[in-house]
Short mmCIF file of C-alpha atoms in Angstrom, two decimals:
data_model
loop_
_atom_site.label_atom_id
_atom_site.label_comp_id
_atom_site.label_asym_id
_atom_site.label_seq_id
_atom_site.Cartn_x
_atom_site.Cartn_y
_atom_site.Cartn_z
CA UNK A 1 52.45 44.49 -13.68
CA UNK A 2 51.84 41.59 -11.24
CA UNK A 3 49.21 43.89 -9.45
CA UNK A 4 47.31 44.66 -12.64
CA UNK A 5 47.01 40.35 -13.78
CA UNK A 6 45.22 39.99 -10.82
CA UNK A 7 43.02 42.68 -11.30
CA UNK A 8 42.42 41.43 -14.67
CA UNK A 9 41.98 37.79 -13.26
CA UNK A 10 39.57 38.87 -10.19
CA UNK A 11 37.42 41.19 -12.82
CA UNK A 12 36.91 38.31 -15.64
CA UNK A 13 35.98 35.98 -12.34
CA UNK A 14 33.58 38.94 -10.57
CA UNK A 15 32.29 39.17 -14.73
CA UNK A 16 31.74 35.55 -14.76
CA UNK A 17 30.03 34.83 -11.70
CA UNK A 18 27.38 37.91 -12.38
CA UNK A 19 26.56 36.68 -15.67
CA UNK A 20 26.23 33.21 -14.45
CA UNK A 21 24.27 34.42 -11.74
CA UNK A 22 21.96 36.41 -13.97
CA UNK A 23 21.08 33.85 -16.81
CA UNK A 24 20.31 31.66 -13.46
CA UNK A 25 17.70 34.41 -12.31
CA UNK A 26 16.70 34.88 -16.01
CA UNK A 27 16.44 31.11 -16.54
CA UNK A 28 14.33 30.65 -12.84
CA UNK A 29 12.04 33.84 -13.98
CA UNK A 30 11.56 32.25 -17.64
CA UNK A 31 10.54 28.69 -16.68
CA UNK A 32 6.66 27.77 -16.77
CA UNK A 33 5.50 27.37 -13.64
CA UNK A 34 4.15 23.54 -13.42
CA UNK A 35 0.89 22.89 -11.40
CA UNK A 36 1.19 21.81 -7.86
CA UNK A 37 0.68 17.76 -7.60
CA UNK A 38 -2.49 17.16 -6.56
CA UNK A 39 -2.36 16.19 -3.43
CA UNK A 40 -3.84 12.77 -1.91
CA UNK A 41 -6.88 12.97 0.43
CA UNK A 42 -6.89 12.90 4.06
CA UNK A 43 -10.27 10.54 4.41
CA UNK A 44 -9.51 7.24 2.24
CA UNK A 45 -12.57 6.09 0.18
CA UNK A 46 -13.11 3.50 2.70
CA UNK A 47 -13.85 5.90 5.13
CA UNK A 48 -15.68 7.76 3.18
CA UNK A 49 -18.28 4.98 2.30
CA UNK A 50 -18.49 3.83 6.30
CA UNK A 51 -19.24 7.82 6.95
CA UNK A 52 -22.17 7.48 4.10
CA UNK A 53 -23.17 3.95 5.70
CA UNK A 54 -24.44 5.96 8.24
CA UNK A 55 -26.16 8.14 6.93
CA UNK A 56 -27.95 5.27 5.16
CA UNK A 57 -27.85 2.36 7.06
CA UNK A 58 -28.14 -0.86 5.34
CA UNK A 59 -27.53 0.42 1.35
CA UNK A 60 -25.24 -1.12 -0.88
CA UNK A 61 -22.87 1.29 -2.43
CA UNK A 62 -22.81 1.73 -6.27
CA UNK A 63 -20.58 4.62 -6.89
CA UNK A 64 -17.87 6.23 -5.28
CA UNK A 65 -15.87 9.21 -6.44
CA UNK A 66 -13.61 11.92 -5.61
CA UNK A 67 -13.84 15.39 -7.35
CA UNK A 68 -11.91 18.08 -7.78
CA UNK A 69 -13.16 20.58 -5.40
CA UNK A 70 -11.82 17.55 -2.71
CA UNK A 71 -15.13 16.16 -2.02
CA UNK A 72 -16.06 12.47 -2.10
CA UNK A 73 -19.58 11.46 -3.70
CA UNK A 74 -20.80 8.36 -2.32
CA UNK A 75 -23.87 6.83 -4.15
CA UNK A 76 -25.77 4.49 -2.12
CA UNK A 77 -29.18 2.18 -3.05
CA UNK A 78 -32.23 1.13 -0.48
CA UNK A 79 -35.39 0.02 -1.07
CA UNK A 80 -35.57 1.58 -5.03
CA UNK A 81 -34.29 5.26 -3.99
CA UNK A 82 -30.75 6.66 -4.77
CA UNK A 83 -28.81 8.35 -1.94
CA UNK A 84 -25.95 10.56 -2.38
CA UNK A 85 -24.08 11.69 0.34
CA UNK A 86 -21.36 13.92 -0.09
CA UNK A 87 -18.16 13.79 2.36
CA UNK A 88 -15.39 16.27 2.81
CA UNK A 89 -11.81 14.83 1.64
CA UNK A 90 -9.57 16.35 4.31
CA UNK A 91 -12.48 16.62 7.36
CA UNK A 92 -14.14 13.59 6.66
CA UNK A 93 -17.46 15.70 7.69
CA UNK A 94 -20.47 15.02 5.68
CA UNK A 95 -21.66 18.29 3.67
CA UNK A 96 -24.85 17.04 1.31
CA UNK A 97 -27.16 14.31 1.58
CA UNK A 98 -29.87 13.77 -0.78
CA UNK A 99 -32.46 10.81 -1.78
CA UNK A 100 -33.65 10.78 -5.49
CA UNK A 101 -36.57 7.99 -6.63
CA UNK A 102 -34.54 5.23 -8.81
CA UNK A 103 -34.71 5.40 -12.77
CA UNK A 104 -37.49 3.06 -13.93
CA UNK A 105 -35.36 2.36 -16.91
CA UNK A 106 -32.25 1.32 -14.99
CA UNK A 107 -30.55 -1.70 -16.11
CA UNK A 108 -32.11 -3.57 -13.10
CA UNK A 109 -35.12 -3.33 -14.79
CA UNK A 110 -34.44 -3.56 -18.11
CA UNK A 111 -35.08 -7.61 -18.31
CA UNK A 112 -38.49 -6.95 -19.47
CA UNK A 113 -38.12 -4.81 -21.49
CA UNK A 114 -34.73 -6.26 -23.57
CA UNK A 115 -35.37 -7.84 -26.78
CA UNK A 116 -31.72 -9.54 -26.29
CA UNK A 117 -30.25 -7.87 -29.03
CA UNK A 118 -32.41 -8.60 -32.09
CA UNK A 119 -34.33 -5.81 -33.94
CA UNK A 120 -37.63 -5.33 -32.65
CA UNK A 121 -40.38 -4.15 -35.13
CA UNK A 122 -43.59 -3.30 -33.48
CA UNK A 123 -45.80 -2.82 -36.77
#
């Protein structure tokens, strides 16, 4: 008698850890699957503006941003023409650089153009 209680006491504890076990397994399998963090990159924006300085030396910066393929997109201004230079999050190396003539309707040179709010009727 003593030999079958223990039997029955190991078997309901073998029972117990297998079905604990399994709705672990089930409960790991069953979970959604959260994106990875995004991760933060390597070059710093800082960097990434002195590595476009030199590629266009003596702009002033007016954009800076970082994308999602891991890129940073540095806008730069000289002498009326637009520069963007593209730089490489983790390698800091520059992939693009491109010039593009300045709007002629930027807000730079809107002054003469603005009618400072008011309606303007040119009949």
């Amino acid at each position: 008698m003593r030999n079958t209680k223990k039997f029955i006491v190991i078997g309901a504890g073998v029972v117990t850890l297998l079905a604990g076990g399994g709705a672990a397994a089930y409960a790991a399998a069953a979970a959604p699957t959260s994106p990875a963090a995004p991760t933060a990159p390597k070059i710093t924006a800082e960097r990434a503006i002195e590595l476009a300085h030199q590629q266009v030396q003596g702009a002033w910066v007016s954009e800076v941003d970082h994308d999602d393929s891991g890129e940073w997109e540095v806008e730069l201004v000289k002498d009326a023409q637009v520069y963007e230079v593209t730089v490489d999050a983790a390698s800091g190396k520059v992939t693009a650089h491109g010039a593009k003539q300045a709007d002629k309707d930027d807000d730079a040179n809107d002054d003469a153009n603005d009618d400072k709010g008011g309606d303007r009727d040119d009949d």
